[in-house]
Structure formats: C-alpha cells, structure tokens
XYZ file of C-alpha atoms in Angstrom:
562
model
C 56.859 81.268 289.550
C 59.185 83.986 290.828
C 57.840 83.562 294.372
C 58.233 79.746 294.256
C 61.796 80.051 292.974
C 62.547 82.608 295.679
C 61.173 80.383 298.455
C 63.135 77.338 297.252
C 66.375 79.296 297.015
C 65.757 80.978 300.371
C 65.154 77.593 302.007
C 68.288 76.196 300.421
C 70.427 79.114 301.589
C 68.932 78.939 305.087
C 69.502 75.184 305.399
C 73.091 75.580 304.218
C 73.634 78.285 306.837
C 72.163 76.096 309.601
C 74.187 73.100 308.467
C 77.381 75.143 308.357
C 76.871 76.506 311.888
C 76.167 72.974 313.128
C 79.209 71.632 311.271
C 81.528 74.079 313.019
C 79.982 73.348 316.421
C 80.161 69.567 315.896
C 83.808 69.714 314.852
C 84.758 71.764 317.899
C 82.738 69.574 320.277
C 84.370 66.423 318.914
C 87.833 67.908 319.091
C 87.610 69.739 322.409
C 84.270 68.758 323.976
C 85.673 66.874 326.991
C 87.646 69.977 328.007
C 84.621 72.266 328.221
C 83.675 71.103 331.701
C 87.116 71.907 333.089
C 87.075 75.310 331.385
C 83.633 76.280 332.690
C 83.882 74.792 336.174
C 87.308 76.316 336.741
C 85.664 79.725 337.251
C 84.618 80.978 340.666
C 84.629 84.690 339.785
C 81.586 85.957 337.846
C 83.617 88.290 335.632
C 85.986 85.517 334.539
C 82.955 83.243 334.089
C 81.385 85.791 331.726
C 84.667 85.999 329.787
C 84.731 82.197 329.548
C 81.170 82.165 328.223
C 82.076 84.829 325.644
C 84.969 82.763 324.306
C 82.974 79.511 324.288
C 80.098 81.123 322.358
C 82.520 82.336 319.675
C 84.078 78.873 319.479
C 80.808 76.903 319.482
C 78.946 79.562 317.442
C 75.948 79.086 319.717
C 75.012 80.814 322.955
C 72.282 78.180 323.456
C 74.907 75.414 323.518
C 76.839 77.286 326.206
C 73.602 77.790 328.184
C 72.976 74.031 328.131
C 76.533 73.374 329.342
C 76.159 75.886 332.163
C 72.771 74.523 333.251
C 74.122 70.985 333.399
C 77.154 71.975 335.453
C 74.983 74.116 337.727
C 72.634 71.171 338.355
C 75.590 68.931 339.188
C 76.869 71.482 341.709
C 80.067 72.066 339.733
C 79.353 75.812 339.527
C 77.101 78.153 341.479
C 73.918 79.700 340.076
C 75.604 83.120 339.818
C 78.582 81.754 337.912
C 76.273 79.793 335.605
C 74.194 82.856 334.754
C 77.376 84.899 334.205
C 78.653 82.270 331.750
C 75.388 82.449 329.789
C 75.312 86.262 329.677
C 78.925 86.307 328.517
C 78.029 83.752 325.848
C 75.282 86.031 324.536
C 77.830 88.829 324.031
C 80.241 86.386 322.374
C 77.511 85.378 319.943
C 76.920 89.068 319.148
C 80.622 89.663 318.452
C 80.600 86.647 316.143
C 77.946 88.374 314.020
C 80.298 91.343 313.611
C 83.070 89.081 312.311
C 80.825 87.390 309.732
C 79.444 90.743 308.555
C 82.802 91.668 307.029
C 83.434 90.950 303.345
C 85.364 87.692 303.569
C 84.498 86.298 300.124
C 88.175 86.288 299.174
C 88.778 83.838 302.010
C 86.297 81.178 300.824
C 88.580 79.378 298.299
C 91.405 79.280 300.841
C 89.135 77.830 303.527
C 87.645 75.252 301.137
C 91.058 74.101 299.939
C 92.558 73.945 303.426
C 89.559 72.436 305.196
C 88.812 69.963 302.406
C 92.408 68.812 302.308
C 92.569 68.233 306.047
C 89.181 66.509 306.239
C 89.612 64.190 303.258
C 93.310 63.382 303.350
C 94.303 63.445 307.010
C 94.275 60.243 309.069
C 94.676 61.998 312.417
C 91.378 62.650 314.162
C 92.348 66.121 315.416
C 93.322 67.284 311.917
C 90.103 65.872 310.441
C 88.040 67.822 312.970
C 90.073 70.954 312.222
C 89.213 70.424 308.553
C 85.532 70.066 309.469
C 85.626 73.375 311.370
C 87.347 75.239 308.523
C 84.903 73.815 305.955
C 81.989 74.876 308.165
C 83.250 78.459 308.274
C 83.594 78.437 304.469
C 80.031 77.145 304.105
C 78.749 79.942 306.372
C 80.333 82.539 304.093
C 78.972 80.758 300.980
C 75.460 80.613 302.437
C 75.536 84.362 303.184
C 76.545 85.063 299.587
C 73.749 82.735 298.460
C 71.267 84.696 300.604
C 72.311 87.978 298.995
C 71.924 86.522 295.494
C 68.521 85.086 296.416
C 67.212 88.436 297.611
C 68.445 90.459 294.628
C 65.797 89.423 292.022
C 62.805 90.145 294.310
C 64.149 93.232 296.016
C 62.074 95.481 293.722
C 59.023 93.201 293.561
C 55.667 94.171 295.040
C 55.284 91.751 297.936
C 58.680 92.045 299.676
C 58.602 95.852 300.151
C 55.018 95.547 301.416
C 56.034 92.991 304.052
C 59.187 94.914 304.955
C 57.311 98.193 305.380
C 54.643 96.506 307.505
C 57.318 95.059 309.819
C 58.932 98.492 310.049
C 55.623 100.026 311.168
C 54.543 97.193 313.473
C 57.692 96.618 315.522
C 55.898 94.265 317.941
C 55.060 91.854 315.107
C 58.645 92.083 313.826
C 59.882 91.343 317.345
C 57.679 88.244 317.604
C 58.642 87.082 314.099
C 62.338 87.328 315.039
C 61.730 85.318 318.221
C 59.777 82.653 316.318
C 62.467 82.350 313.623
C 65.278 81.989 316.182
C 63.341 79.331 318.087
C 62.306 77.430 314.949
C 65.833 77.455 313.508
C 67.444 76.864 316.934
C 70.118 79.375 315.994
C 69.997 83.108 316.688
C 73.323 83.472 314.840
C 71.728 82.228 311.617
C 68.652 84.460 312.000
C 70.631 87.606 312.755
C 73.041 86.954 309.888
C 70.014 86.653 307.598
C 68.636 89.964 308.897
C 71.984 91.720 308.443
C 72.255 90.355 304.901
C 68.729 91.476 303.946
C 69.270 94.960 305.360
C 72.640 95.266 303.608
C 71.007 94.703 300.191
C 68.021 96.923 300.993
C 65.444 94.105 301.163
C 64.124 95.277 304.530
C 64.526 98.626 306.345
C 66.847 99.040 309.321
C 63.974 99.644 311.760
C 62.397 96.282 310.916
C 65.809 94.595 311.062
C 66.531 95.892 314.569
C 63.152 94.658 315.826
C 63.804 91.246 314.256
C 67.244 91.100 315.880
C 65.868 91.935 319.328
C 63.214 89.269 318.813
C 65.928 86.775 317.873
C 67.558 87.530 321.237
C 64.335 86.527 322.949
C 64.049 83.391 320.792
C 67.608 82.327 321.569
C 66.830 82.569 325.296
C 63.736 80.383 324.868
C 65.738 77.573 323.194
C 67.664 76.358 326.312
C 64.498 76.690 328.441
C 62.723 74.405 325.992
C 65.606 71.933 325.737
C 65.932 71.623 329.532
C 62.202 71.235 330.174
C 62.592 67.549 331.065
C 65.592 68.036 333.346
C 65.568 68.495 337.102
C 64.656 71.935 338.444
C 68.213 72.815 339.472
C 69.260 72.535 335.816
C 66.353 74.699 334.603
C 67.015 77.733 336.815
C 69.925 79.239 334.864
C 68.142 79.086 331.450
C 64.951 80.490 333.000
C 66.876 83.340 334.656
C 68.516 84.101 331.318
C 65.092 84.152 329.640
C 63.715 86.569 332.255
C 66.715 88.900 331.941
C 67.008 88.782 328.132
C 63.274 88.799 327.483
C 62.556 91.814 329.665
C 65.677 93.578 328.421
C 64.793 92.972 324.763
C 61.234 94.230 325.263
C 62.485 97.352 327.057
C 65.063 98.115 324.356
C 62.470 97.483 321.611
C 60.194 100.146 323.068
C 63.064 102.546 323.769
C 64.403 102.388 320.202
C 61.062 102.581 318.423
C 59.019 104.902 320.634
C 61.703 107.368 321.675
C 63.695 107.543 318.434
C 66.936 106.272 319.983
C 67.710 104.203 316.888
C 69.442 107.210 315.312
C 72.163 107.048 317.981
C 73.165 103.489 316.971
C 74.253 104.220 313.424
C 73.105 105.176 309.948
C 69.378 104.684 309.247
C 70.181 102.697 306.093
C 73.216 100.662 307.216
C 73.206 97.004 308.285
C 75.913 97.896 310.800
C 73.168 99.534 312.877
C 71.665 96.082 313.525
C 75.004 94.757 314.715
C 75.566 97.814 316.895
C 72.152 97.357 318.522
C 72.806 93.643 319.058
C 76.231 94.180 320.641
C 75.053 97.116 322.769
C 72.067 95.151 324.073
C 74.166 92.155 325.111
C 76.863 94.372 326.605
C 74.301 96.178 328.771
C 72.960 92.844 330.013
C 76.357 92.057 331.549
C 75.479 94.534 334.295
C 73.176 91.811 335.642
C 76.144 89.650 336.709
C 76.550 92.009 339.688
C 73.079 90.940 340.873
C 73.272 87.343 339.612
C 73.312 85.691 343.043
C 70.255 87.685 344.170
C 68.181 86.121 341.395
C 68.731 82.628 342.793
C 66.184 82.869 345.625
C 63.153 83.852 343.477
C 64.130 81.268 340.839
C 64.426 78.609 343.531
C 60.936 79.547 344.731
C 59.608 79.064 341.193
C 61.639 75.874 340.582
C 62.238 74.296 344.011
C 64.592 71.371 344.525
C 62.927 68.000 344.147
C 62.994 65.701 347.138
C 65.935 63.367 346.692
C 65.091 59.672 346.539
C 67.027 57.264 348.757
C 69.871 55.735 346.783
C 68.288 52.280 347.007
C 65.148 53.652 345.286
C 67.099 55.001 342.333
C 65.819 53.724 338.944
C 69.444 52.920 338.065
C 69.411 50.153 340.671
C 66.236 48.469 339.417
C 66.145 45.937 336.602
C 64.105 46.683 333.483
C 63.861 43.042 332.382
C 60.314 41.678 332.048
C 59.871 37.893 331.892
C 56.282 38.344 330.707
C 57.451 39.256 327.193
C 59.922 36.386 326.725
C 57.480 34.764 324.280
C 57.718 37.866 322.072
C 61.383 38.085 320.997
C 61.253 41.613 319.547
C 59.950 43.004 322.855
C 62.343 40.884 324.888
C 65.321 42.156 322.902
C 64.105 45.744 323.430
C 63.979 44.974 327.166
C 67.489 43.565 326.982
C 68.714 46.718 325.276
C 67.153 48.871 328.011
C 68.813 46.784 330.702
C 72.252 47.102 329.093
C 71.660 50.855 328.761
C 70.878 50.932 332.506
C 74.196 49.182 333.157
C 75.993 51.839 331.095
C 74.321 54.607 333.104
C 75.227 52.802 336.331
C 78.890 52.507 335.383
C 78.819 56.189 334.394
C 77.710 57.060 337.931
C 80.612 54.954 339.229
C 83.233 56.556 336.991
C 82.076 60.162 337.458
C 83.487 60.727 341.009
C 86.832 59.049 340.344
C 88.699 62.322 339.781
C 87.181 63.748 342.961
C 88.587 60.752 344.846
C 92.011 61.322 343.314
C 91.875 64.997 344.299
C 90.626 64.402 347.849
C 89.874 60.855 348.950
C 86.475 60.522 350.603
C 85.941 57.070 352.203
C 82.155 57.481 352.260
C 82.036 58.376 348.560
C 84.364 55.482 347.752
C 82.114 53.032 349.647
C 79.082 54.373 347.776
C 80.773 53.716 344.428
C 81.985 50.264 345.469
C 78.497 49.285 346.690
C 77.153 49.783 343.159
C 79.385 47.001 341.891
C 77.064 44.475 343.543
C 74.146 45.833 341.509
C 76.309 45.665 338.404
C 77.157 42.001 339.016
C 73.490 41.196 339.628
C 72.500 42.996 336.421
C 74.986 40.941 334.383
C 73.696 37.687 335.912
C 70.147 38.736 335.039
C 71.124 39.629 331.468
C 72.714 36.209 330.961
C 69.714 34.449 332.493
C 67.289 36.469 330.390
C 69.200 35.806 327.173
C 69.334 32.073 327.894
C 65.611 32.024 328.655
C 64.870 33.956 325.475
C 66.844 31.564 323.304
C 65.547 28.410 324.998
C 61.942 29.309 325.698
C 60.508 27.459 322.708
C 60.956 30.650 320.680
C 62.024 30.498 317.075
C 64.414 33.436 316.863
C 65.613 34.723 313.531
C 69.315 34.796 312.818
C 69.429 38.566 313.333
C 67.540 38.326 316.665
C 69.906 35.649 317.940
C 72.875 37.721 316.899
C 71.512 40.895 318.506
C 70.797 39.127 321.799
C 74.329 37.730 321.827
C 75.866 41.122 321.020
C 73.962 42.795 323.858
C 75.083 40.097 326.288
C 78.691 40.465 325.201
C 78.502 44.221 325.684
C 76.949 43.737 329.134
C 80.010 41.637 330.027
C 82.284 44.440 328.778
C 80.395 47.049 330.842
C 80.633 44.899 333.998
C 84.375 44.478 333.382
C 84.686 48.267 333.077
C 82.940 48.614 336.452
C 85.478 46.193 337.952
C 88.280 48.458 336.714
C 86.777 51.352 338.687
C 86.277 49.312 341.861
C 89.383 47.108 341.820
C 91.958 49.352 340.166
C 91.163 53.061 340.176
C 89.595 53.493 343.627
C 92.369 51.483 345.386
C 94.931 53.660 343.557
C 93.148 56.823 344.740
C 93.150 55.451 348.289
C 96.858 54.588 348.117
C 97.640 58.059 346.771
C 95.820 59.626 349.726
C 97.306 57.345 352.403
C 100.872 57.858 351.205
C 100.450 61.600 350.671
C 101.482 61.295 347.019
C 100.923 64.247 344.691
C 100.889 64.345 340.912
C 102.879 66.944 339.007
C 100.726 69.649 337.417
C 101.285 68.150 333.966
C 100.571 64.644 335.217
C 97.346 65.768 336.902
C 96.279 67.549 333.723
C 96.907 64.438 331.613
C 94.813 62.227 333.899
C 92.005 64.791 334.104
C 91.939 65.056 330.302
C 91.650 61.277 329.936
C 88.854 61.159 332.519
C 86.920 63.913 330.742
C 87.215 62.123 327.405
C 86.153 58.851 329.018
C 82.987 60.422 330.437
C 82.198 61.885 327.025
C 82.660 58.468 325.419
C 80.277 56.825 327.901
C 77.573 59.204 326.714
C 78.436 58.403 323.098
C 78.191 54.666 323.860
C 74.753 55.230 325.459
C 73.523 57.045 322.363
C 74.912 54.284 320.175
C 72.973 51.627 322.092
C 69.767 53.489 321.289
C 70.475 54.567 317.714
C 72.752 51.905 316.124
C 74.115 54.795 314.047
C 77.188 53.805 311.949
C 78.611 57.350 312.031
C 78.464 57.390 315.841
C 80.058 53.935 315.865
C 82.952 55.217 313.752
C 83.346 58.185 316.060
C 83.415 55.909 319.117
C 86.121 53.764 317.516
C 88.121 56.893 316.717
C 87.740 57.923 320.358
C 89.102 54.545 321.470
C 92.152 55.053 319.279
C 92.520 58.604 320.592
C 92.436 57.351 324.194
C 95.164 54.834 323.403
C 97.207 57.657 321.886
C 96.658 59.835 324.961
C 97.783 56.987 327.225
C 100.988 56.494 325.198
C 101.593 60.242 325.129
C 101.094 60.534 328.889
C 103.428 57.620 329.523
C 106.150 59.139 327.339
C 105.794 62.539 329.008
C 105.926 60.917 332.422
C 109.099 59.018 331.547
C 110.594 62.250 330.230
C 109.851 63.946 333.556
C 111.558 61.034 335.313
C 114.628 61.407 333.105
C 114.741 65.099 333.997
C 114.846 64.202 337.682
C 111.454 65.622 338.692
C 111.094 64.239 342.236
C 107.295 64.516 342.388
C 107.089 62.322 339.288
C 109.322 59.672 340.911
C 107.007 59.512 343.922
C 103.831 59.199 341.844
C 105.254 57.069 339.015
C 103.497 53.763 339.735
C 100.120 55.309 340.488
C 100.290 57.622 337.457
C 101.123 54.833 335.001
C 98.547 52.424 336.448
C 95.870 55.122 336.437
C 96.277 56.094 332.780
C 96.419 52.406 331.876
C 93.228 51.745 333.847
C 91.394 54.600 332.160
C 92.498 53.376 328.746
C 91.250 49.849 329.537
C 87.963 51.190 330.935
C 87.380 53.235 327.789
C 88.286 50.268 325.599
C 85.565 48.112 327.175
C 82.963 50.884 326.916
C 83.871 51.510 323.263
C 83.322 47.884 322.264
C 79.671 48.745 321.507
C 80.848 50.056 318.126
C 82.224 46.786 316.763
C 78.995 44.882 315.890
C 77.588 47.915 314.068
C 80.753 48.501 312.070
C 80.978 44.797 311.191
C 77.380 44.823 309.926
C 78.096 47.887 307.824
C 81.269 46.355 306.372
C 83.374 49.169 307.794
C 85.657 47.039 309.952
C 88.248 44.463 308.951
C 88.476 41.122 310.724
C 92.188 41.636 311.359
C 94.884 44.220 310.833
C 97.452 41.520 309.966
C 98.660 41.455 306.367
C 97.301 38.409 304.522
C 100.109 36.535 302.801
C 101.393 33.066 301.943
C 103.404 31.843 304.926
C 105.294 29.286 302.816
C 106.550 32.110 300.595
C 107.410 34.109 303.710
C 109.427 31.193 305.103
C 111.341 30.850 301.816
C 112.176 34.566 301.806
C 113.349 34.416 305.407
C 115.715 31.529 304.578
C-alpha cells in the first residue's frame, strides 16, 4: 500500500510540475510569441545569438522550444546554420541557469505569487495582464510541485526498495544515464526531470553520483526531443537539432565517463549536496559553448547527412492543387471533411502570400511581388470551387442534417473571408509597398517597429486559425477572438503614436503618413477576416453574444430623451 500511495503521489507531483512549466511557456508565447522571430533573426553574430538563446530558454523554460524556433528560422533562411546552433547551445545554458534559480528556497514567495497571479488572471480584462497572471501562477505551481515532491519522498526515504534502486544507479552510471535520457524524452522537459533529481538528492533519496548521471542523461534526452519533433520537416530544418544532438550527446557521454571513471566529481562540490548536480549541469552546458567557434564547420557534414530536397516548381506545389473530390459528394460527412481540407489549403495559401509582405516593405522586389500576386488567381479559383462544391453537396439529392448544412455554410463563409484577406494583400498592401519604394519613402524607427509587430502577430494568428479549422477547440477560438481585439488595439495605438509624431513635427512621419496609416489599417482588416473562423465555434458554445448593444425599450428611451 505504501508503494501504491507513493507512486500516485509521485505521479501527481510530476504532472503538476509538467503542467506548471507548460503554463508558464504558454503564457509567455501568447503574450510575446510573435516577437520571438524578430528577436532570434536579428542576430548575425554567434555570440549574441547564444546570449539570445540563453535569455529565451529562461523565459520559455524550455531549451527544446528554443531549438524548434531556431530550426524553423534556419529552414526559412532567416538565420544561418551557425547562428541557429549558437542559439540552441545558448538556450541549453539558459535552461541550466533556470535550474539554479528554482533550487533556492522560495517557499515564502508562493502565497505572494498565487495572490498576484490569481488576481491578474481572474479579474483582469486586458489580455496582456491575464497572460502575466498565467505566467506568475505557473511559477507558483512549479514551486508547489517541488515541495510536493519533497513531501512525497520523505515517507519512503528509509524504505527498502528506494535505497536499493538508488545504490544500483550509483554503481551503474550507464543505466542511470539512460534512465535520465528516457525520462527527459518521455516528459518532454529536461527542466522538470533535473528539478526532480535535485529535489531527491537534497532529501537524501538518491546519492549525488546517481543524480549527476541522471542529469547528464537528461541533457541527452532534451537534445533528442527537437530531433523527434522535427522528424517530419524538411531536411534544412532538421540539421540544427541533429547537430545539437551530436554535440550534446557526445559531450554528455564524455563527461559521464570523466566524472565516474576518473573521480572528477569531487571537484564539482560536496559529495552529499544537491548543488553538485547543478554545478555539473551548468559546467557541462558552459563548456559546450566552445562549439559555437566551430559551428559553421559542422554545416557541411550535416548537409551531407541531410541534403537539401529538390525544390518542386511553384506550379507543382500542393498548395496550388484542389483537395475537393466530387466522388464523395453522395457521402456528406466525407464531402464536408474534403471541404474543410480545401479551406485549410486556402488559409495556407494566403499565409504564403502574407509572409513576404514585410520583405517587400523593406526592399521592394518586383519578381517577388508578381509571385505573390499570381497566387491570387489560385485563391479566386479555390473560392469558386468551394461554392460549387457546397452547392452540389446540398443539391445532390443528399439529405443533410441540420448540423451538416450549417457546417458546410460556415466553411463557405470562411472561405469567402480568406479570399477577401488575400485581396487585401494583393490590392492594398503590395501596392503600398510599391508606392513606398518608388517614392523613396522611409518609415520612422518607431513606425517600422509598429508595423513589423502587427505583421508578426498576424502571421501567428494565421497559424492559430489553421489549428482552429482542424480542432474546433473553443479555447483556441476564444484566444483567436482575443487576438482580433488585440490587433484592433495595436492599430489604434499605432495611429495615435503616429499622430503624436506628426504633432511633434517629425518630418519622416509626415512623408510616410498615408502609407503608414493605410498599412496598419490593412493589416487590421486582414487579421479580422482571418479571425472570423472563431465565431461559429463560440456561438455553438454559447460564449458569444449576438450583439454588444444594450437591450432596452426604445419607447421608454424616447420618453426620457424628451
């Protein structure tokens, strides 16, 4: 019974720790996610890239999340292979420093964090304050889960089976290393695994030698996570995670042997202190930073292992080919699934049209502009096909249920919204970028930053809309609606700041006034159309009012006015 109780409590504490880490990361991604690309891609120097990765890992509480960001930007050509690897190695050190922070006794801080975070999350109407509350609550839950882990370990610390396992792991450091790697991969969080190890060593549940081997194994496991998550991506995106795995895996194995076979563990701290684990973890990740000097030289062998795929001609791209299948029109549930896939293709197509807009504003490229504009024809054709398919589905002798009819209509309406968003890119934003280039107009630094921020948030919201089409998740729908409101707020804020710059006599703002105001308005309208996917879901869930007007008796209102 003691073992069963221990396992249940251990699982509960572990799940709370994982949830808390995820809660912090989710809050930060929702609050600042669109800015991450600008932060990462703004680095050209490998040292500054490593520093950026360090900071991002502390913020996101996950080096794997930073590795995924870096691999995506590297695949898109936004950063070089060397910069991408430097970001990941810096993130690993940031994750190690985060362990040091959480190892301190911060129990006195828990009530303050719960009160502050809970108040912001429950009572605040502003999205940014709600996300700040989510982050603070997540940190409090991490500290609570660590206390829970200590309390869970206390009753069995002197039992028969735990010392036997702990002593075996201390003797067989290879098994401990593999166990640490497996735990980190299974939990998808090296931070959580290492915090567990530090906690168990601090209460004497396992010896320091076993803890260090587990920690080094967790470093290997954390490097496997991004390799696994990018396995379906193109080869250019997989090189940075694979290089990180090679560097961290070989480094962890080397340090494991050095510490256990040559008795170097004594130089890292006390043989019975949990701080020794943290010292080993930080030292290991600090030493790995030496690799950034050789980062570019690793690109050639990695390219040989993962060569670039042969690029398909643009006309052969799957994005330009319809997914509608007339053969299943007599089976409404399959036809509606086809319709959903086609609308999702339209969303991905408009994403590819919106992505290069900021590049065109920075430096107008006529060839790139023509490529974007040419996709509008495919978008118009896709909308025509969606309308034809929906009409055929509803008039093909099929007896559609009320929900099927409604879903087909909602998908068609969203397809219209997506096509309208594409028109905004082609007929408003690209002509404005061209005019800006032809007239030699420049934005002020603040104005450029405001537009870039809106574009980043818009791209993030397109991805959220894509996920919503697949999942129909009410929470994602609420988030998308909040993002629409946030974009409207950003547009108003940018307009006010621009007018303030005009009142202060900033000449560059006078020259760019029309283009600036029309651009932020266009991005707001584009985002509004893409966000309309949330409305049907929120209506079905009863989470959206029909109108924001106050219901009242107009006769009484007329009497009061007289």
